[in-house]
Coordinates of C-alpha atoms in Angstrom, one line a residue:
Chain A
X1 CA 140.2 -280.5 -167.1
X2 CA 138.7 -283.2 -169.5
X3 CA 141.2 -285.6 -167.9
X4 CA 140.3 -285.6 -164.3
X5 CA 136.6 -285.6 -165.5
X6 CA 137.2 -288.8 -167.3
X7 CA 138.9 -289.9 -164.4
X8 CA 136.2 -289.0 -161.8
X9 CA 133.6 -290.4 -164.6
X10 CA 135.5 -293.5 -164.5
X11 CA 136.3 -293.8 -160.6
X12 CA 132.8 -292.4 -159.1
X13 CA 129.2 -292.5 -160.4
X14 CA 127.3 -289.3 -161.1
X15 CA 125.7 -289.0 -157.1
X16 CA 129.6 -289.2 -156.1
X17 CA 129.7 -292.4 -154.8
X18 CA 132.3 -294.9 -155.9
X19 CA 132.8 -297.4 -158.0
X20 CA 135.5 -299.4 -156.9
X21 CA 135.7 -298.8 -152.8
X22 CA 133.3 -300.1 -150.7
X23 CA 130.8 -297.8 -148.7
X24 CA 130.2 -297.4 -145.2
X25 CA 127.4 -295.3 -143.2
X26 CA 129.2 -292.2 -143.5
X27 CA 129.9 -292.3 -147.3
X28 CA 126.9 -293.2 -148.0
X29 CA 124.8 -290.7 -146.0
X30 CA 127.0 -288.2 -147.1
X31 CA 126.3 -289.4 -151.0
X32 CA 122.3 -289.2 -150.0
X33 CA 122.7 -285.7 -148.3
X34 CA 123.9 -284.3 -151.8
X35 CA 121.4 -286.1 -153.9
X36 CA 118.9 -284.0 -154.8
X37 CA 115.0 -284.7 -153.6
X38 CA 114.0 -288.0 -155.7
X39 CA 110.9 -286.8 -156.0
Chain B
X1 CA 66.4 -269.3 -113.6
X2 CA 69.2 -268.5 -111.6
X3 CA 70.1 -268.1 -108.2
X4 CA 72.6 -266.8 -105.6
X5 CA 73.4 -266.8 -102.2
X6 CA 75.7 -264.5 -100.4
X7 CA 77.1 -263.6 -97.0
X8 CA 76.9 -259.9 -95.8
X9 CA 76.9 -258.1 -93.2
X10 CA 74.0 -255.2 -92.0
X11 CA 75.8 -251.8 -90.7
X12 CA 73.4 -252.3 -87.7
X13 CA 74.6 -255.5 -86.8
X14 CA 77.8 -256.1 -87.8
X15 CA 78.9 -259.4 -85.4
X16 CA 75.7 -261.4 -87.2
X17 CA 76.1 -262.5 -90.7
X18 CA 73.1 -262.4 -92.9
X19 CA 72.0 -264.1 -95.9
X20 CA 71.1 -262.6 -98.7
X21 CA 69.4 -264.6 -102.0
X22 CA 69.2 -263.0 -104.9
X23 CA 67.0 -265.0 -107.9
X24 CA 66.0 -264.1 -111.5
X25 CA 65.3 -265.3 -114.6
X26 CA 67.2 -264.9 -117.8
X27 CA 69.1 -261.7 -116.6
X28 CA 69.6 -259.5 -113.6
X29 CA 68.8 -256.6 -115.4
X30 CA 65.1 -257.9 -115.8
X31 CA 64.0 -257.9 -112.2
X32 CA 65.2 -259.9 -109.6
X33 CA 63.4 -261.1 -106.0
X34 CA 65.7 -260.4 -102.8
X35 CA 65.3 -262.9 -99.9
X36 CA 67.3 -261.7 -96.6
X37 CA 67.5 -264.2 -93.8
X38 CA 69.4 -264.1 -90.3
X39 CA 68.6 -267.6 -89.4
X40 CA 65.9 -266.9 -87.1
X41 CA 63.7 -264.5 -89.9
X42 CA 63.4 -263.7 -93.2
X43 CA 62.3 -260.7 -95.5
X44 CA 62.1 -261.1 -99.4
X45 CA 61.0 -258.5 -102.3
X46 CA 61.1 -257.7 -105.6
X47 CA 62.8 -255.4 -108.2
X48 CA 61.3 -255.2 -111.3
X49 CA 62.8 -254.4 -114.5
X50 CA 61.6 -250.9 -114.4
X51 CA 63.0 -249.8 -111.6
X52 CA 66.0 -250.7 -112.1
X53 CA 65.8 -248.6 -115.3
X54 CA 64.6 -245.9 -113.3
X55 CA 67.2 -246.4 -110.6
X56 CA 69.9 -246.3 -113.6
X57 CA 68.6 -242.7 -114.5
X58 CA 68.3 -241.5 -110.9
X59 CA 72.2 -242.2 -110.4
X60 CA 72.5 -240.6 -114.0
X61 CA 74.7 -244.4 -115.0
X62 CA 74.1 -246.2 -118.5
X63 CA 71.8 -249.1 -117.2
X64 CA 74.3 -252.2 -118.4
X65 CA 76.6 -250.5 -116.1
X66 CA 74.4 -250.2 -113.2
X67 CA 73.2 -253.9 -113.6
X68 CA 76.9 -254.7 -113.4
X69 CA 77.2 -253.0 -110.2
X70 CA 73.9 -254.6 -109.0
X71 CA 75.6 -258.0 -109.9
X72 CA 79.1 -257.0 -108.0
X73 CA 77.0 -256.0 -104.9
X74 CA 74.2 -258.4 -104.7
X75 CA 75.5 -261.4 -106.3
X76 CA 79.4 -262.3 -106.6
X77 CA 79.6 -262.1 -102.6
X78 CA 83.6 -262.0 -102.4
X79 CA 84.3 -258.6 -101.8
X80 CA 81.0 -257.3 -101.1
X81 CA 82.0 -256.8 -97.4
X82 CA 84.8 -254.2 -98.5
X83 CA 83.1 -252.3 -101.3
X84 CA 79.6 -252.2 -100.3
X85 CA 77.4 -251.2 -97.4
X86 CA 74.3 -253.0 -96.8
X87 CA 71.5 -250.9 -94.3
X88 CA 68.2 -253.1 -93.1
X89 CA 65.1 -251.5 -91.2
X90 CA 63.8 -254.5 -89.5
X91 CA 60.5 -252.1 -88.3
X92 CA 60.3 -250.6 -91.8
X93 CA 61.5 -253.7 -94.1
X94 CA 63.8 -250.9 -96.2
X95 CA 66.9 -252.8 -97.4
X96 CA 69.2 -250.4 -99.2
X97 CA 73.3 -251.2 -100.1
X98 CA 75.5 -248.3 -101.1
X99 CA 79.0 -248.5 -103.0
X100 CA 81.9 -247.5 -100.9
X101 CA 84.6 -245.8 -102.7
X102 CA 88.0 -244.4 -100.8
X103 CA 86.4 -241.3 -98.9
X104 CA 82.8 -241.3 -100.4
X105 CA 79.6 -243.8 -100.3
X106 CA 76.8 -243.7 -102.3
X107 CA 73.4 -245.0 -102.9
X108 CA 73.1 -247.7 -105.2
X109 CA 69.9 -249.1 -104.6
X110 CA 67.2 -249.7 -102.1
X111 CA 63.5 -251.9 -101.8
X112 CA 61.2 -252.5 -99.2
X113 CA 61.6 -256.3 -98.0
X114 CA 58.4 -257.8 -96.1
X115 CA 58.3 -260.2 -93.4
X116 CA 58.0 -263.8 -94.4
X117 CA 55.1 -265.3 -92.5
X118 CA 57.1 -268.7 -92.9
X119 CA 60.5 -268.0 -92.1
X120 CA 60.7 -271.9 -91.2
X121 CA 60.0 -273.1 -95.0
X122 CA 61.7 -269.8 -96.6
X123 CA 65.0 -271.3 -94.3
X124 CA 64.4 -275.3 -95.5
X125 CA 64.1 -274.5 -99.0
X126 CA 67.4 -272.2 -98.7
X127 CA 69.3 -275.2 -97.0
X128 CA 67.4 -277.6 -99.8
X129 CA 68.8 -275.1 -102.3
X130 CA 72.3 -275.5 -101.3
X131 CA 72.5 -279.0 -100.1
X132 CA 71.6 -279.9 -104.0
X133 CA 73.9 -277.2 -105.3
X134 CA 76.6 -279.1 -103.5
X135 CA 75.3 -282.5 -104.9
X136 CA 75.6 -281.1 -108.5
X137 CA 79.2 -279.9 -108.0
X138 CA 80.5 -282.9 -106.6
X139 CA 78.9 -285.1 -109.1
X140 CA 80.5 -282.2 -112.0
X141 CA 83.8 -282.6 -109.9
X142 CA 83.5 -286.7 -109.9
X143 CA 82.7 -286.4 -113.5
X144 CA 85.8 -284.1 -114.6
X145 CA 88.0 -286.0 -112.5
X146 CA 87.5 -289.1 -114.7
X147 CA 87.6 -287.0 -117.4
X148 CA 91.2 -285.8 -116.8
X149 CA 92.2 -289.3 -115.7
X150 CA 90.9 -290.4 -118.9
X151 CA 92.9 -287.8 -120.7
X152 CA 95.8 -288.8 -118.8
X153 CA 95.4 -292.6 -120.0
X154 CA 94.8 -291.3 -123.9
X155 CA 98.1 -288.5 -123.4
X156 CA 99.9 -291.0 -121.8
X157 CA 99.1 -293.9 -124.3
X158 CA 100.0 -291.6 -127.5
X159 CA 102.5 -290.4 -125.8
X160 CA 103.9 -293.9 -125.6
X161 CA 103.3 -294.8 -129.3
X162 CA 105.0 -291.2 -130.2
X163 CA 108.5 -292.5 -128.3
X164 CA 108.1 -295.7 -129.9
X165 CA 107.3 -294.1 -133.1
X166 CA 110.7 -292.0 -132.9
X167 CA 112.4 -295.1 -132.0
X168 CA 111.1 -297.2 -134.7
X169 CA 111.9 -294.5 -137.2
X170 CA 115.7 -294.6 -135.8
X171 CA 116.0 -298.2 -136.3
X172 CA 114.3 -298.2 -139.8
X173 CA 116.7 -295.6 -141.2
X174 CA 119.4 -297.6 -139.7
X175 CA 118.4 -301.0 -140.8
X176 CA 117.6 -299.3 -144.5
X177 CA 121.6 -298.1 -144.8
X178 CA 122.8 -301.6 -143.4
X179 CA 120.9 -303.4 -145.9
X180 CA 122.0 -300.6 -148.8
X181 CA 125.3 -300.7 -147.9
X182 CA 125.5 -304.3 -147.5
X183 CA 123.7 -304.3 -151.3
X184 CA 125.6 -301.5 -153.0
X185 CA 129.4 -303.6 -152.0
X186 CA 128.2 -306.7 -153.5
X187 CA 127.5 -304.7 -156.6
X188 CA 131.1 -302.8 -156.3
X189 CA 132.7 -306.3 -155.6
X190 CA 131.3 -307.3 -158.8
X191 CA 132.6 -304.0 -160.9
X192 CA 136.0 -304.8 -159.4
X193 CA 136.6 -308.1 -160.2
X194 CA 135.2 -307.1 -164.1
X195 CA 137.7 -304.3 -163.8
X196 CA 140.5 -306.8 -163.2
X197 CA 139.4 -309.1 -165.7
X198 CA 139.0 -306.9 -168.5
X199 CA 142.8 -305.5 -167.4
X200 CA 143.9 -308.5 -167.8
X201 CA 142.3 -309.4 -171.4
X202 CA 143.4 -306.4 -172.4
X203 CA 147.0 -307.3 -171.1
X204 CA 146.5 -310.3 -172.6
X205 CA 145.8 -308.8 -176.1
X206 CA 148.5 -306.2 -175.7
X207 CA 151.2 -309.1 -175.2
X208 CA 150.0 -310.7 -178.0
X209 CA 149.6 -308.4 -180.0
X210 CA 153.6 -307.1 -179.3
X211 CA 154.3 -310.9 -180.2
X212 CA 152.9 -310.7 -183.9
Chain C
X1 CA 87.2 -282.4 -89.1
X2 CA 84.5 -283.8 -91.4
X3 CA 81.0 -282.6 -92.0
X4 CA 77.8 -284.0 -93.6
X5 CA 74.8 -282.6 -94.1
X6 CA 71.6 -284.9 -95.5
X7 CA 68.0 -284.1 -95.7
X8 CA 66.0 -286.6 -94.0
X9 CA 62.1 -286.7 -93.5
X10 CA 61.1 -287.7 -89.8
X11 CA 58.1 -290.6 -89.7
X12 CA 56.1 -288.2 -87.5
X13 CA 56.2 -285.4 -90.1
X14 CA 57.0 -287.0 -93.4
X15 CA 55.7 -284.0 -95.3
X16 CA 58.5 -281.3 -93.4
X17 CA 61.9 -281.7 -94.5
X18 CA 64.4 -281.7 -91.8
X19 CA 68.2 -281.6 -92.2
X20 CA 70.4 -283.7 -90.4
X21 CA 73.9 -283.0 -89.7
X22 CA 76.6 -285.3 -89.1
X23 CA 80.0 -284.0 -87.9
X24 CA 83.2 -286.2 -86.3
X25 CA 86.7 -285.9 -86.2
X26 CA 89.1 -288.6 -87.6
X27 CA 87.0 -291.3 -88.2
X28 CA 83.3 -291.5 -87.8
X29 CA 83.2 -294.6 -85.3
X30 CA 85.3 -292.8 -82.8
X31 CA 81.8 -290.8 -82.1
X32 CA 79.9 -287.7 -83.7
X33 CA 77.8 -285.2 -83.2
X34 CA 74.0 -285.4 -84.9
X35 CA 72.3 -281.6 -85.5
X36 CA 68.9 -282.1 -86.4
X37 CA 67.1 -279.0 -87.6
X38 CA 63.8 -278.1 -89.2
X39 CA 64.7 -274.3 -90.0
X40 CA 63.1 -273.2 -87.4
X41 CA 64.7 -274.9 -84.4
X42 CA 67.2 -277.3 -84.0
X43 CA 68.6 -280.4 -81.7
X44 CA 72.0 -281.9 -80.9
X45 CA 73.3 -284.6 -79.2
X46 CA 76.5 -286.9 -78.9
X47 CA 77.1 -290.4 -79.3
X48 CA 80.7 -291.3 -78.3
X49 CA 82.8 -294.1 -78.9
X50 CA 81.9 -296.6 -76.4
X51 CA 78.3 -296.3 -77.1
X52 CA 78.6 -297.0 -80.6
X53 CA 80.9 -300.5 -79.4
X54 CA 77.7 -300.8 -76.9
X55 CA 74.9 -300.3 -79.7
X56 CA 77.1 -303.2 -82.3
X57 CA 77.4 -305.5 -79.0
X58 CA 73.9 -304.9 -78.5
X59 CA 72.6 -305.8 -82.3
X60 CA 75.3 -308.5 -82.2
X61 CA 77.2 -306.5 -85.3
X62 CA 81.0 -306.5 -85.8
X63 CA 81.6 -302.9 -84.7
X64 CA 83.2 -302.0 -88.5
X65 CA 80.0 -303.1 -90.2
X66 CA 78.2 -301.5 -87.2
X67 CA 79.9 -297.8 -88.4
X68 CA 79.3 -298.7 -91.9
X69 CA 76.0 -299.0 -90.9
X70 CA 75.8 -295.7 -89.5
X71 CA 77.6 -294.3 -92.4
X72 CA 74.6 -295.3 -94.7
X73 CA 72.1 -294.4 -92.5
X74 CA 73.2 -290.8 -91.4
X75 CA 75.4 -289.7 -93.7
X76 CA 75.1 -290.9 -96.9
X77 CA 72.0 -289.2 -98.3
X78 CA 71.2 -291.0 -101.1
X79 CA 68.6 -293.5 -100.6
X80 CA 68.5 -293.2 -96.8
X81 CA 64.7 -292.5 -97.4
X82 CA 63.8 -295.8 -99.1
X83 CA 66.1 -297.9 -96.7
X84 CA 65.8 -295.8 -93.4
X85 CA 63.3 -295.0 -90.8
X86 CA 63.9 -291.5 -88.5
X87 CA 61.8 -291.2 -85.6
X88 CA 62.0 -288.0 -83.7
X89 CA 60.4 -286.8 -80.6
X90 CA 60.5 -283.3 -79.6
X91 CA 58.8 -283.4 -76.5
X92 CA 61.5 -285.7 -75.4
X93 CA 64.3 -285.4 -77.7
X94 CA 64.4 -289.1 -78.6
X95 CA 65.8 -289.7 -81.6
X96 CA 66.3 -293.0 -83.0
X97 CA 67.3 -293.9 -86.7
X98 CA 65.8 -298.0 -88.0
X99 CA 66.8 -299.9 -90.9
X100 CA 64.4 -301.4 -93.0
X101 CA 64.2 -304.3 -94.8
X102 CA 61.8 -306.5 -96.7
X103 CA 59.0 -306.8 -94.3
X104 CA 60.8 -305.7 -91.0
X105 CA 63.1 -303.1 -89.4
X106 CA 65.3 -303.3 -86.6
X107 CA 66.3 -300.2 -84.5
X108 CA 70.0 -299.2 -86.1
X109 CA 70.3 -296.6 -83.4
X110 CA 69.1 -294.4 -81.4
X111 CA 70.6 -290.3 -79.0
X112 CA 69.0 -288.0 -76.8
X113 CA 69.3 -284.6 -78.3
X114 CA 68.9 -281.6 -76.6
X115 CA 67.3 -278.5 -78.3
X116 CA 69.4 -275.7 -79.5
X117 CA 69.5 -272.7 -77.4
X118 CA 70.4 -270.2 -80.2
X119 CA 68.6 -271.7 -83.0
X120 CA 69.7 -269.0 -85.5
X121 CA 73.1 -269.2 -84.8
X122 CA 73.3 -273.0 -85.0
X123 CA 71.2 -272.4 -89.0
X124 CA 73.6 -269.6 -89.8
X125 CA 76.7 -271.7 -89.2
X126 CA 75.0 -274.6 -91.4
X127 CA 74.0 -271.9 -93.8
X128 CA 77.8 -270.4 -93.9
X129 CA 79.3 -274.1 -94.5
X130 CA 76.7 -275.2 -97.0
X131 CA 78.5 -271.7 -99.0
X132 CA 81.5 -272.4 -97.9
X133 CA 81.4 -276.3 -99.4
X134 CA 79.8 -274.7 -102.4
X135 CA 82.5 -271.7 -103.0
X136 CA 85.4 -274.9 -102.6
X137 CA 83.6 -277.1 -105.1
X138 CA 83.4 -274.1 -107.3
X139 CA 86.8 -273.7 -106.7
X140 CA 87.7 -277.1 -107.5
X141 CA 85.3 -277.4 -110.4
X142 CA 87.0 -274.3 -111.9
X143 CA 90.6 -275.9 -111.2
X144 CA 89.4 -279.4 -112.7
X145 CA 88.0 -278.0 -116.0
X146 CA 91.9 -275.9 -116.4
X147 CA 93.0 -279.1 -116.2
X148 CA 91.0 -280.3 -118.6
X149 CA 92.1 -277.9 -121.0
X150 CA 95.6 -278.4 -120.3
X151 CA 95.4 -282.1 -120.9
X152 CA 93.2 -281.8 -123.9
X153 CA 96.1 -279.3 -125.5
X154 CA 98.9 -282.1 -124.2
X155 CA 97.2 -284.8 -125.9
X156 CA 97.0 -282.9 -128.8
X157 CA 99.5 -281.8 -129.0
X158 CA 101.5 -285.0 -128.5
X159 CA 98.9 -286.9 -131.1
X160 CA 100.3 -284.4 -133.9
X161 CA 103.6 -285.0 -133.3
X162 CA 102.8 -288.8 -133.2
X163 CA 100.9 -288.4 -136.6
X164 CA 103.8 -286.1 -138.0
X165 CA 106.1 -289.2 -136.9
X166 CA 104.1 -291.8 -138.5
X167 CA 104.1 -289.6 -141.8
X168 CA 108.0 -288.5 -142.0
X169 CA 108.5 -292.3 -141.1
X170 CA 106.7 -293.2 -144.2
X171 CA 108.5 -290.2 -146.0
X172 CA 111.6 -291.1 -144.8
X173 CA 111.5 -294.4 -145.8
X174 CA 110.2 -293.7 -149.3
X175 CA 112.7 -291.5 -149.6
X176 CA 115.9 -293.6 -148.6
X177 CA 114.9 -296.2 -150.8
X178 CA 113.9 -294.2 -153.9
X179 CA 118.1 -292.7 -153.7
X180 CA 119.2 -296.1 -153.1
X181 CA 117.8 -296.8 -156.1
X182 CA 119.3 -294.6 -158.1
X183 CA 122.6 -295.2 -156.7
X184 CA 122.5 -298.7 -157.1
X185 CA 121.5 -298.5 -161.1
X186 CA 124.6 -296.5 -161.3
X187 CA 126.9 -299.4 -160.2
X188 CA 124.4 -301.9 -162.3
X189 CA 124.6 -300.0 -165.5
X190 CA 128.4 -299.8 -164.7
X191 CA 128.6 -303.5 -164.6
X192 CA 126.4 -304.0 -167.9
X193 CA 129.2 -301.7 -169.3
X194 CA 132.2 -303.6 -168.5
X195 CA 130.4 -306.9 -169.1
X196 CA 129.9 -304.9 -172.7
X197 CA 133.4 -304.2 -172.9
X198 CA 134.9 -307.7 -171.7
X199 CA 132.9 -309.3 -174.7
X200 CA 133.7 -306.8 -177.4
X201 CA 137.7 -307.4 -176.3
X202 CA 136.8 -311.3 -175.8
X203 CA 135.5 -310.7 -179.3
X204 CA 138.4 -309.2 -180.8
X205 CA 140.5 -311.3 -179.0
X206 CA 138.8 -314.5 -181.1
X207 CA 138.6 -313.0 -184.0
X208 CA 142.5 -312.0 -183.9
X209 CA 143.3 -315.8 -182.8
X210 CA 140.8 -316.9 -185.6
X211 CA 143.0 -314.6 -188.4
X212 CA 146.4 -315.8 -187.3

């Protein structure tokens, strides 16, 4: 619903990483893994 | 020109082992020249091209196939003795071999061999032959075993650069996400303390607005 | 058991090859046995042990350089006709072997050998290992080039793998940084919009103060 999209817009960037809480190695290969191929 | 020297054995005298040389130019099926020695004499003729064709009809075989046969008897030497028959007339110089099959033999080909006059040379330049083959092989041998050591040294050298190639690779991708990580929480430090100003501006302007 | 067979050209008959045969158990200064054959007959002899500690007394020689000597002279081959004088008598059966030098030679060594009974025999035995040498250097020749292959498919095999690493490193670092990039732009424009927001409220804020 348009509410927890603004909430998700607001909390977490468009590659599902966050904001607000600090990443570790898992997060962030896990944000990586669901990016799709930069080139 | 090509050469090759075989054991066999003569159905007349089995317990002494013969020699037999067989040399030819570009192909067996050409002609060859037989040399048959026991140590002590030594016989030599020719088969020409001809009569091998010839021979090839007589036996009713296509003649690649009979020059095959000629090659299995006359020249590969291992396991002559169990397929083929080899029959020498000393007094009449006929040298004929015949292919043994399970219960049947038959002719596969036959010359007349004359006495060398100098067995002595015909013997030297047979021992010559072979003393030099052996020189070639072991210098081939000496030459492929530096090869393969050489191959061993280049394997085992990229080998070496493959591992550390893996490793290296590990510890990029590793120090790449320390350094991102690292990176990417100075940045979300940064949006928090923002976050928490701008909350409290705002709570600022709400109280001061609820004053007025 | 080890065997060596050299061609050797006597000084009483330099223009006949002769073959000379060298054969001794474990090591070649424990004694030997000398074959000497011209293909027609042959000779052999003995020299033991003691006689080849007697011969390096004799020429004053440490007996190790003594057998190296030997080694050179008799079974080496290669070069023993520039550096090496064989003197044969067959009335007699004197055979002696010098080394020569600059502008002299001294007598190396020297056997009795007594002439072959059953020459043929002794040249069909030398025959049979001369094929024999020649069928186990084929052999090993055959066995060395396999190898050959085998390492020349290791290696490259290995070498693409090691190139494929070298690329997917470069690939994977590429990679890595190009979505760290990305992700990082996020939190930066995130932070250029708060720092937006914060002075458009900062603004209002003022203004507000500035009207009451």
């Amino acid at each position: 619903c348009p509410s927890t999209k603004q909430h998700f817009a607001h909390e977490y960037d468009c590659y599902g990483d966050s904001y607000f809480v600090d990443t570790d190695l898992d997060q962030l290969k896990e944000v990586f893994s669901g990016m799709k191929s930069p080139s | 020109m090509y050469r090759k020297v075989s054991r066999i054995c003569l159905a007349s005298e089995p317990n002494i082992t013969h020699f037999l040389q067989v040399s030819w130019e570009k192909a067996l099926g050409s002609g060859f020249v037989i040399m048959l020695t026991d140590g002590h004499s030594a016989w030599t003729g020719t088969v020409s091209e001809s009569e091998i064709s010839q021979e090839a009809d007589d036996i009713a075989m296509e003649k690649e196939k009979y020059v095959d046969e000629l090659r299995k008897a006359l020249v590969s030497g291992a396991g002559a003795a169990d397929m083929y028959k080899f029959i020498f007339s000393k007094e009449s110089g006929h040298f004929s071999f015949d292919k043994e099959l399970k219960d049947v033999s038959f002719r596969l080909g036959s010359v007349t061999l004359d006495k060398v006059a100098n067995t002595a040379e015909v013997i030297r330049e047979l021992i010559g032959y072979c003393l030099d083959t052996i020189s070639e092989n072991e210098a081939k041998n000496e030459h492929l075993l530096k090869e393969n050591e050489r191959l061993l040294r280049d394997w085992s050298d990229v080998q070496g650069r493959f591992e550390k190639c893996v490793s290296s690779k590990e510890a990029l991708e590793t120090d790449l996400y320390k350094r991102f990580i690292l990176v990417l929480n100075e940045k979300k430090a940064k949006i928090r303390s923002l976050h928490k100003l701008l909350s409290e501006v705002q709570e600022l302007e709400k109280n001061a607005e609820c004053g007025r």
